[in-house]
Amino acid sequence: MASFLKNIRNKFDRSAHHPRLGGLEILRYIGPGLLVTVGFIDPGNWASNLAAGGEFGYSLLWMVTLSTIMLIVLQHNVAHLGIATGLCLSEAASIYLRPAASRTILGSAVLASVSTSLAEILGGAIALQMLFGVPVRIGAFLVLVFVLIMLFTNSYRLIEKWIIAFVSIIGLSFIYELSLATIDWSEAARAWVTPSFPPGSMIIIMSVLGAVVMPHNLFLHSEVIQSRQWNLSDEKVIKRQLRYEYFDTIFSMLIGWAINSAMILLAAATFFVSGTPVEELQQADSLLRPLLGNNATVIFAVALLFAGIASTITSGMAAGSIFAGIFKEPYDIKDSHSRLGVIISLAVAFLIILVIGNPFQGLIYSQMILSIQLPFTVFLQVYLTSSEKVMGKYKNSTFTKYLLYGIGAVVTLLNVMLLVSFFR
C-alpha cells in the first residue's frame, strides 16, 4: 500500500515549480472552482429556479443561501483532499474503504451522475427544439454523439473556455436584469435567511439543493484540482495551493449564488406575480426579454444549448473519474475504465430520456435524485478527510469535522422530510 501511494504522489511531483511572491501568482491557481460553477447555470438549475420562483415566489431563496454555504464548505474540503493526497475522492474511497462499502457508495455516485447527465442532455435537446424544431429525442441523440466525440478526442478543450464564457455571460445577464425588474427587496432579504416550507414545495426544495450541491461536482473538483499540483514534496507549495484554492472556491460559489438567486427573483417577479403556471423550460426566455428584446428566445436557446453541452462534458468527466476510481485509477479518457464510466453515464441517461413524457418534470426530478444521493457522498468525504491515515497532518480539525457532519445531517433530514411529504 505504501509503495502504491508513493507512486501516485510522485506522479504529481513537479519540482520545477517553486512558489513566487506577487499578486499575479494567484491566477495560476484559479480555475477548478469556476469549472464547478458551470453546474450553477446548467439546464437543471434553470428548471429548478424557474419552478421555485414561479410557484413559490421569493419564499425558497433561503435554500439557495443554505445550499451555497454548504457547497463552499464541501468543495473546499474535497479540494483539500486532492491537494494533500494527490487522489480524487473516488480513488481515496477505493483505497481506504473496504471494497463492499466503497463500491456501494461509488455505485450510487455513478447513478447520480446518470441523473446529472439526463438533465444536461435534455437541456441541450430542448435548445435544439427551440432553435431548429428538432424533436427532443432526436436532439438528445445529437447532443450525446457530439459530447462523446468531444470527450474521446479531447477536442472539447479547444472550445471549453468559449463555452464557459458565453454561458457565464447569459448567467450574469440574469443578475443585470434585476435592475430592470420590480423586485420586493425587503421580502427577498427575509427569504434569503428565513427557512420556509410552503405546502407542496419539498420536491422543489430538494431539486434546488440537488442543483446547487451536486454529488458529481465533489468528485470532479477533487480530480481537476490536481491539474494545479506542483511539487507535492514542497510544503510551501501545498500551503499556498490550499490558501489560493479557498479563494477560488469562495469566489466561484458566490457567483453561483448570485446567478441562482437572480433566476428565482426574476421568475418570482414575472410568473409568480402574474399567476402564470411554469410548465416548460422554454418559458425562461421571457425573463431575458426586457434585456434582449425579441431576440431573447434565440439567444436563450443558444445559451441553453451551450450550457447543456458544457455541463454534459463535465458530467461525463465526473462519471469517468468515479468509475476509474473504483479501480484505483485517476481519470484518463484514454483508459478503458474512464471511457466506460463516461459511456455508462451518458448512454443510460439517453435511454431514460427516450421514455420521459414530460421533459420539464424530468429536469426537476433529476435534480431531486441528486439530493437523495448527496448524504452518502458527504459522509464518505468527511470520513476520508478526517482520517490522519489519509490526510496526515492536513486532516480536518475537530470543528471542521463536526461542521461537515452537521451538513450531512441537514441534507439527510431534508431527505426524510421529502419522503414524509410523499406519504402524506
Short mmCIF file of C-alpha atoms in Angstrom, two decimals:
data_model
loop_
_atom_site.label_atom_id
_atom_site.label_comp_id
_atom_site.label_asym_id
_atom_site.label_seq_id
_atom_site.Cartn_x
_atom_site.Cartn_y
_atom_site.Cartn_z
CA MET A 1 0.00 0.00 0.00
CA ALA A 2 2.76 2.43 0.96
CA SER A 3 4.59 1.97 -2.35
CA PHE A 4 1.31 2.33 -4.27
CA LEU A 5 0.54 5.68 -2.61
CA LYS A 6 4.12 6.83 -3.08
CA ASN A 7 3.86 6.19 -6.82
CA ILE A 8 0.63 8.18 -7.01
CA ARG A 9 2.14 11.13 -5.18
CA ASN A 10 5.29 11.00 -7.32
CA LYS A 11 3.07 11.20 -10.40
CA PHE A 12 2.10 14.73 -9.42
CA ASP A 13 5.56 15.91 -8.41
CA ARG A 14 6.56 18.99 -10.38
CA SER A 15 9.83 20.06 -8.76
CA ALA A 16 10.44 22.68 -11.44
CA HIS A 17 7.74 24.86 -9.90
CA HIS A 18 8.60 27.00 -6.90
CA PRO A 19 6.33 29.45 -5.10
CA ARG A 20 6.70 33.04 -6.23
CA LEU A 21 5.61 36.17 -4.48
CA GLY A 22 3.40 38.62 -6.28
CA GLY A 23 -0.28 39.33 -6.78
CA LEU A 24 -0.49 37.60 -10.16
CA GLU A 25 0.63 34.27 -8.68
CA ILE A 26 -2.96 33.63 -7.60
CA LEU A 27 -4.05 33.45 -11.26
CA ARG A 28 -2.05 30.22 -11.62
CA TYR A 29 -4.37 28.59 -9.09
CA ILE A 30 -7.73 29.93 -10.26
CA GLY A 31 -9.90 27.66 -12.42
CA PRO A 32 -11.19 24.45 -10.80
CA GLY A 33 -13.84 26.36 -8.84
CA LEU A 34 -15.04 28.10 -12.00
CA LEU A 35 -15.34 24.76 -13.77
CA VAL A 36 -17.61 23.57 -10.95
CA THR A 37 -19.60 26.82 -11.23
CA VAL A 38 -20.67 25.79 -14.75
CA GLY A 39 -23.05 23.48 -12.89
CA PHE A 40 -24.82 26.55 -11.47
CA ILE A 41 -26.06 27.56 -14.90
CA ASP A 42 -26.87 24.16 -16.34
CA PRO A 43 -30.36 23.22 -17.59
CA GLY A 44 -31.23 21.50 -14.31
CA ASN A 45 -30.57 24.69 -12.36
CA TRP A 46 -32.61 26.78 -14.76
CA ALA A 47 -35.57 24.41 -14.41
CA SER A 48 -35.35 24.23 -10.60
CA ASN A 49 -35.01 28.00 -10.19
CA LEU A 50 -37.82 28.69 -12.65
CA ALA A 51 -40.11 26.33 -10.73
CA ALA A 52 -39.04 27.72 -7.34
CA GLY A 53 -39.65 31.37 -8.24
CA GLY A 54 -42.65 30.76 -10.46
CA GLU A 55 -44.56 28.58 -8.00
CA PHE A 56 -43.47 29.93 -4.61
CA GLY A 57 -42.23 33.46 -5.21
CA TYR A 58 -39.35 34.58 -3.01
CA SER A 59 -40.00 32.02 -0.26
CA LEU A 60 -37.41 29.43 -1.38
CA LEU A 61 -34.46 31.83 -1.70
CA TRP A 62 -33.22 30.55 1.66
CA MET A 63 -32.47 27.20 0.03
CA VAL A 64 -30.05 28.88 -2.39
CA THR A 65 -28.26 30.54 0.54
CA LEU A 66 -28.09 27.35 2.62
CA SER A 67 -27.03 25.24 -0.36
CA THR A 68 -24.28 27.69 -1.32
CA ILE A 69 -22.88 27.80 2.22
CA MET A 70 -22.83 24.01 2.33
CA LEU A 71 -21.28 23.92 -1.12
CA ILE A 72 -18.42 26.25 -0.19
CA VAL A 73 -17.53 24.09 2.81
CA LEU A 74 -17.84 20.81 0.90
CA GLN A 75 -15.99 21.91 -2.25
CA HIS A 76 -13.13 23.43 -0.27
CA ASN A 77 -12.86 20.28 1.82
CA VAL A 78 -12.82 17.91 -1.15
CA ALA A 79 -10.28 20.09 -2.98
CA HIS A 80 -8.21 19.89 0.21
CA LEU A 81 -8.25 16.09 -0.22
CA GLY A 82 -7.00 16.32 -3.81
CA ILE A 83 -4.23 18.78 -2.96
CA ALA A 84 -2.96 16.99 0.15
CA THR A 85 -3.07 13.41 -1.17
CA GLY A 86 -2.90 13.56 -4.97
CA LEU A 87 -6.03 11.39 -5.00
CA CYS A 88 -9.55 12.14 -6.16
CA LEU A 89 -12.46 11.29 -3.86
CA SER A 90 -13.26 8.08 -5.73
CA GLU A 91 -9.66 6.80 -5.67
CA ALA A 92 -9.33 7.55 -1.95
CA ALA A 93 -12.57 5.69 -1.21
CA SER A 94 -11.39 2.59 -3.08
CA ILE A 95 -8.01 2.63 -1.36
CA TYR A 96 -9.06 3.30 2.22
CA LEU A 97 -12.52 1.67 2.47
CA ARG A 98 -13.46 -1.97 2.32
CA PRO A 99 -14.43 -2.99 -1.23
CA ALA A 100 -18.08 -3.66 -0.37
CA ALA A 101 -18.50 -0.22 1.21
CA SER A 102 -16.60 1.74 -1.42
CA ARG A 103 -18.28 0.07 -4.38
CA THR A 104 -21.74 0.56 -2.89
CA ILE A 105 -21.19 4.29 -2.33
CA LEU A 106 -19.38 4.84 -5.63
CA GLY A 107 -22.04 2.83 -7.45
CA SER A 108 -24.69 5.20 -6.11
CA ALA A 109 -22.49 8.11 -7.23
CA VAL A 110 -22.41 6.69 -10.77
CA LEU A 111 -26.23 6.55 -10.70
CA ALA A 112 -26.27 10.18 -9.54
CA SER A 113 -24.05 11.09 -12.48
CA VAL A 114 -26.62 9.44 -14.76
CA SER A 115 -29.27 11.73 -13.28
CA THR A 116 -26.99 14.71 -13.86
CA SER A 117 -26.28 13.71 -17.45
CA LEU A 118 -30.01 13.28 -18.05
CA ALA A 119 -30.67 16.92 -17.15
CA GLU A 120 -27.75 18.21 -19.20
CA ILE A 121 -28.55 16.21 -22.35
CA LEU A 122 -32.24 17.02 -22.02
CA GLY A 123 -31.48 20.73 -21.75
CA GLY A 124 -29.39 20.61 -24.93
CA ALA A 125 -32.18 18.72 -26.70
CA ILE A 126 -34.78 21.30 -25.66
CA ALA A 127 -32.48 24.01 -27.02
CA LEU A 128 -32.25 22.26 -30.40
CA GLN A 129 -36.04 22.00 -30.45
CA MET A 130 -36.33 25.75 -29.80
CA LEU A 131 -33.76 26.65 -32.46
CA PHE A 132 -34.49 24.19 -35.25
CA GLY A 133 -37.68 22.32 -34.35
CA VAL A 134 -35.76 19.08 -33.76
CA PRO A 135 -37.79 16.53 -31.70
CA VAL A 136 -36.44 16.18 -28.15
CA ARG A 137 -35.41 12.53 -28.53
CA ILE A 138 -33.51 13.16 -31.76
CA GLY A 139 -31.94 16.26 -30.24
CA ALA A 140 -30.83 14.21 -27.23
CA PHE A 141 -29.13 11.74 -29.56
CA LEU A 142 -27.31 14.53 -31.40
CA VAL A 143 -26.09 16.04 -28.11
CA LEU A 144 -24.96 12.60 -26.92
CA VAL A 145 -22.95 11.89 -30.06
CA PHE A 146 -21.39 15.36 -30.12
CA VAL A 147 -20.31 15.22 -26.47
CA LEU A 148 -18.87 11.71 -26.80
CA ILE A 149 -16.78 12.82 -29.78
CA MET A 150 -15.53 15.86 -27.89
CA LEU A 151 -14.66 13.85 -24.79
CA PHE A 152 -12.99 10.94 -26.56
CA THR A 153 -10.91 13.20 -28.80
CA ASN A 154 -10.22 15.81 -26.11
CA SER A 155 -11.29 18.42 -28.68
CA TYR A 156 -13.62 19.99 -26.14
CA ARG A 157 -10.57 21.65 -24.58
CA LEU A 158 -10.26 23.82 -27.70
CA ILE A 159 -13.65 25.49 -27.17
CA GLU A 160 -14.16 24.86 -23.44
CA LYS A 161 -13.27 28.41 -22.40
CA TRP A 162 -15.52 29.90 -25.07
CA ILE A 163 -18.46 27.79 -23.92
CA ILE A 164 -17.93 28.73 -20.27
CA ALA A 165 -17.56 32.40 -21.19
CA PHE A 166 -20.74 32.52 -23.30
CA VAL A 167 -22.89 30.66 -20.80
CA SER A 168 -21.49 32.80 -17.98
CA ILE A 169 -22.44 35.98 -19.84
CA ILE A 170 -26.03 34.75 -20.10
CA GLY A 171 -26.00 33.79 -16.42
CA LEU A 172 -24.68 37.22 -15.46
CA SER A 173 -27.31 38.85 -17.65
CA PHE A 174 -29.91 37.45 -15.25
CA ILE A 175 -28.16 39.40 -12.50
CA TYR A 176 -28.09 42.58 -14.58
CA GLU A 177 -31.80 42.27 -15.30
CA LEU A 178 -32.54 42.72 -11.61
CA SER A 179 -32.03 46.44 -12.21
CA LEU A 180 -34.83 46.33 -14.78
CA ALA A 181 -37.35 44.25 -12.83
CA THR A 182 -39.61 45.26 -9.96
CA ILE A 183 -38.25 43.27 -7.02
CA ASP A 184 -39.54 43.43 -3.45
CA TRP A 185 -36.06 43.58 -1.94
CA SER A 186 -37.21 43.64 1.68
CA GLU A 187 -39.19 40.43 1.18
CA ALA A 188 -36.30 38.89 -0.77
CA ALA A 189 -33.85 39.78 2.01
CA ARG A 190 -36.04 38.00 4.57
CA ALA A 191 -36.48 34.99 2.29
CA TRP A 192 -32.70 34.60 1.81
CA VAL A 193 -32.23 33.91 5.53
CA THR A 194 -35.61 32.58 6.70
CA PRO A 195 -36.41 28.88 6.10
CA SER A 196 -39.88 28.32 4.72
CA PHE A 197 -41.69 25.16 3.64
CA PRO A 198 -44.82 26.13 1.66
CA PRO A 199 -47.28 23.27 1.05
CA GLY A 200 -46.16 21.12 -1.86
CA SER A 201 -42.68 22.66 -2.00
CA MET A 202 -40.47 19.78 -0.80
CA ILE A 203 -39.77 18.43 -4.30
CA ILE A 204 -38.72 21.89 -5.47
CA ILE A 205 -36.66 22.49 -2.32
CA MET A 206 -34.78 19.24 -2.86
CA SER A 207 -34.35 19.93 -6.56
CA VAL A 208 -32.77 23.32 -5.73
CA LEU A 209 -30.48 21.60 -3.23
CA GLY A 210 -29.52 18.94 -5.78
CA ALA A 211 -29.00 21.57 -8.46
CA VAL A 212 -26.54 23.51 -6.29
CA VAL A 213 -24.77 20.84 -4.21
CA MET A 214 -24.22 18.24 -6.92
CA PRO A 215 -22.50 14.98 -5.84
CA HIS A 216 -20.65 14.59 -9.12
CA ASN A 217 -19.06 18.04 -8.66
CA LEU A 218 -17.44 16.89 -5.41
CA PHE A 219 -15.77 14.03 -7.28
CA LEU A 220 -14.90 16.30 -10.22
CA HIS A 221 -13.37 19.06 -8.08
CA SER A 222 -11.08 16.61 -6.27
CA GLU A 223 -9.93 15.39 -9.69
CA VAL A 224 -9.43 18.67 -11.57
CA ILE A 225 -7.71 20.38 -8.64
CA GLN A 226 -4.81 18.03 -9.34
CA SER A 227 -4.18 19.85 -12.61
CA ARG A 228 -2.74 22.52 -10.33
CA GLN A 229 -0.46 20.05 -8.49
CA TRP A 230 3.19 21.05 -8.37
CA ASN A 231 5.94 19.61 -6.21
CA LEU A 232 3.95 17.82 -3.53
CA SER A 233 7.13 17.33 -1.53
CA ASP A 234 7.37 21.09 -1.00
CA GLU A 235 5.20 22.02 1.97
CA LYS A 236 5.20 25.71 1.00
CA VAL A 237 3.57 24.86 -2.34
CA ILE A 238 0.88 22.75 -0.66
CA LYS A 239 0.03 25.50 1.81
CA ARG A 240 -0.09 28.11 -0.95
CA GLN A 241 -2.37 25.88 -3.01
CA LEU A 242 -4.71 25.39 -0.08
CA ARG A 243 -4.91 29.16 0.52
CA TYR A 244 -5.49 30.11 -3.11
CA GLU A 245 -7.91 27.24 -3.66
CA TYR A 246 -10.03 28.61 -0.82
CA PHE A 247 -10.24 31.98 -2.57
CA ASP A 248 -11.03 30.26 -5.88
CA THR A 249 -13.84 28.25 -4.28
CA ILE A 250 -15.45 31.15 -2.39
CA PHE A 251 -15.25 33.50 -5.39
CA SER A 252 -16.74 30.92 -7.77
CA MET A 253 -19.50 29.77 -5.41
CA LEU A 254 -20.61 33.35 -4.65
CA ILE A 255 -21.00 33.96 -8.38
CA GLY A 256 -23.15 30.84 -8.50
CA TRP A 257 -25.23 32.05 -5.54
CA ALA A 258 -25.87 35.36 -7.29
CA ILE A 259 -26.93 33.71 -10.57
CA ASN A 260 -29.25 31.22 -8.88
CA SER A 261 -30.81 33.95 -6.76
CA ALA A 262 -31.29 36.20 -9.78
CA MET A 263 -33.16 33.46 -11.67
CA ILE A 264 -35.54 32.89 -8.76
CA LEU A 265 -36.07 36.63 -8.21
CA LEU A 266 -36.92 37.22 -11.87
CA ALA A 267 -39.24 34.20 -12.00
CA ALA A 268 -40.98 35.45 -8.84
CA ALA A 269 -41.33 38.96 -10.30
CA THR A 270 -42.85 37.68 -13.54
CA PHE A 271 -44.53 34.26 -13.37
CA PHE A 272 -45.49 34.23 -9.67
CA VAL A 273 -46.83 37.79 -9.65
CA SER A 274 -48.89 37.22 -12.80
CA GLY A 275 -50.04 33.76 -11.69
CA THR A 276 -48.58 32.16 -14.82
CA PRO A 277 -48.00 28.40 -14.30
CA VAL A 278 -44.49 27.17 -15.08
CA GLU A 279 -44.77 24.12 -17.33
CA GLU A 280 -41.67 24.15 -19.52
CA LEU A 281 -38.08 25.35 -19.52
CA GLN A 282 -38.66 27.40 -22.66
CA GLN A 283 -40.61 29.91 -20.57
CA ALA A 284 -37.31 31.17 -19.16
CA ASP A 285 -36.65 33.08 -22.39
CA SER A 286 -39.27 35.61 -21.29
CA LEU A 287 -37.05 36.51 -18.31
CA LEU A 288 -34.40 37.77 -20.74
CA ARG A 289 -36.77 39.69 -23.00
CA PRO A 290 -36.54 43.03 -21.16
CA LEU A 291 -32.78 42.99 -21.74
CA LEU A 292 -32.52 41.23 -25.09
CA GLY A 293 -35.80 42.15 -26.77
CA ASN A 294 -37.37 39.93 -29.41
CA ASN A 295 -34.10 38.07 -29.88
CA ALA A 296 -34.36 36.70 -26.34
CA THR A 297 -35.68 33.32 -27.46
CA VAL A 298 -32.83 32.67 -29.88
CA ILE A 299 -30.14 33.90 -27.51
CA PHE A 300 -31.63 31.94 -24.62
CA ALA A 301 -31.79 28.78 -26.73
CA VAL A 302 -28.17 29.16 -27.85
CA ALA A 303 -27.10 29.68 -24.23
CA LEU A 304 -29.14 26.67 -23.15
CA LEU A 305 -27.52 24.56 -25.88
CA PHE A 306 -24.02 25.62 -24.81
CA ALA A 307 -24.92 25.12 -21.15
CA GLY A 308 -26.18 21.63 -21.94
CA ILE A 309 -23.03 20.74 -23.88
CA ALA A 310 -20.61 22.22 -21.33
CA SER A 311 -22.30 20.62 -18.34
CA THR A 312 -22.71 17.27 -20.13
CA ILE A 313 -18.96 17.27 -20.71
CA THR A 314 -18.25 17.90 -17.01
CA SER A 315 -20.86 15.31 -16.03
CA GLY A 316 -19.21 12.74 -18.30
CA MET A 317 -15.77 13.58 -16.88
CA ALA A 318 -17.09 13.18 -13.34
CA ALA A 319 -18.63 9.80 -14.18
CA GLY A 320 -15.35 8.68 -15.74
CA SER A 321 -13.49 9.82 -12.62
CA ILE A 322 -15.87 7.98 -10.29
CA PHE A 323 -15.78 4.75 -12.29
CA ALA A 324 -12.00 4.80 -12.77
CA GLY A 325 -11.61 5.44 -9.06
CA ILE A 326 -13.38 2.15 -8.33
CA PHE A 327 -10.31 0.53 -9.89
CA LYS A 328 -7.94 2.88 -8.01
CA GLU A 329 -7.13 4.80 -11.17
CA PRO A 330 -7.20 8.55 -11.95
CA TYR A 331 -9.39 9.90 -14.74
CA ASP A 332 -7.81 9.40 -18.16
CA ILE A 333 -10.06 9.32 -21.21
CA LYS A 334 -7.56 7.04 -22.93
CA ASP A 335 -8.07 4.43 -20.20
CA SER A 336 -10.83 1.84 -20.67
CA HIS A 337 -12.32 2.32 -17.18
CA SER A 338 -12.63 6.08 -17.60
CA ARG A 339 -14.20 5.64 -21.05
CA LEU A 340 -16.64 3.05 -19.72
CA GLY A 341 -17.70 5.37 -16.89
CA VAL A 342 -18.39 8.16 -19.39
CA ILE A 343 -20.39 5.84 -21.66
CA ILE A 344 -22.46 4.40 -18.79
CA SER A 345 -23.47 7.83 -17.53
CA LEU A 346 -24.32 9.38 -20.89
CA ALA A 347 -25.85 6.33 -22.61
CA VAL A 348 -28.10 5.35 -19.70
CA ALA A 349 -29.25 8.97 -19.36
CA PHE A 350 -30.14 8.99 -23.06
CA LEU A 351 -32.15 5.76 -22.75
CA ILE A 352 -34.14 7.26 -19.87
CA ILE A 353 -34.85 10.37 -21.95
CA LEU A 354 -36.43 8.13 -24.59
CA VAL A 355 -39.20 7.15 -22.16
CA ILE A 356 -39.74 10.51 -20.42
CA GLY A 357 -43.16 12.00 -21.11
CA ASN A 358 -42.65 15.46 -19.57
CA PRO A 359 -39.14 16.90 -20.13
CA PHE A 360 -39.60 19.74 -17.62
CA GLN A 361 -40.66 17.39 -14.83
CA GLY A 362 -37.78 15.13 -15.84
CA LEU A 363 -35.38 18.00 -15.18
CA ILE A 364 -36.93 18.72 -11.76
CA TYR A 365 -36.88 15.11 -10.60
CA SER A 366 -33.35 14.53 -11.87
CA GLN A 367 -32.12 17.29 -9.56
CA MET A 368 -34.12 15.84 -6.66
CA ILE A 369 -32.40 12.46 -7.15
CA LEU A 370 -29.02 14.18 -6.76
CA SER A 371 -30.04 15.46 -3.33
CA ILE A 372 -31.03 11.93 -2.27
CA GLN A 373 -27.56 10.57 -3.07
CA LEU A 374 -25.77 13.56 -1.55
CA PRO A 375 -25.61 12.33 2.10
CA PHE A 376 -23.68 9.22 1.02
CA THR A 377 -21.04 11.33 -0.72
CA VAL A 378 -20.85 13.84 2.13
CA PHE A 379 -20.34 11.23 4.86
CA LEU A 380 -17.77 9.44 2.69
CA GLN A 381 -15.90 12.70 2.21
CA VAL A 382 -15.95 13.56 5.93
CA TYR A 383 -14.64 10.13 6.87
CA LEU A 384 -11.72 10.38 4.46
CA THR A 385 -10.74 13.99 5.12
CA SER A 386 -10.93 13.48 8.90
CA SER A 387 -8.61 10.48 8.79
CA GLU A 388 -4.96 11.01 9.71
CA LYS A 389 -4.16 7.85 7.74
CA VAL A 390 -5.48 9.51 4.58
CA MET A 391 -4.64 13.18 5.11
CA GLY A 392 -1.72 13.11 7.52
CA LYS A 393 -1.30 16.46 9.25
CA TYR A 394 -3.78 18.04 6.83
CA LYS A 395 -6.74 16.13 8.29
CA ASN A 396 -9.85 18.06 9.32
CA SER A 397 -9.82 19.96 12.57
CA THR A 398 -12.40 18.92 15.14
CA PHE A 399 -14.53 21.96 14.27
CA THR A 400 -14.39 21.26 10.53
CA LYS A 401 -15.21 17.58 11.03
CA TYR A 402 -18.36 18.29 13.03
CA LEU A 403 -19.35 21.12 10.72
CA LEU A 404 -19.24 18.67 7.81
CA TYR A 405 -21.17 16.08 9.80
CA GLY A 406 -23.74 18.78 10.52
CA ILE A 407 -24.12 19.46 6.80
CA GLY A 408 -24.61 15.74 6.20
CA ALA A 409 -27.25 15.66 8.94
CA VAL A 410 -29.15 18.63 7.44
CA VAL A 411 -29.20 17.01 3.99
CA THR A 412 -30.35 13.73 5.49
CA LEU A 413 -33.13 15.49 7.45
CA LEU A 414 -34.36 17.22 4.29
CA ASN A 415 -34.47 13.86 2.52
CA VAL A 416 -36.52 12.41 5.38
CA MET A 417 -38.92 15.36 5.11
CA LEU A 418 -39.20 14.68 1.37
CA LEU A 419 -40.14 11.06 1.99
CA VAL A 420 -42.69 12.07 4.63
CA SER A 421 -44.29 14.52 2.19
CA PHE A 422 -44.70 11.70 -0.34
CA PHE A 423 -46.64 9.51 2.09
CA ARG A 424 -49.00 12.22 3.34
#
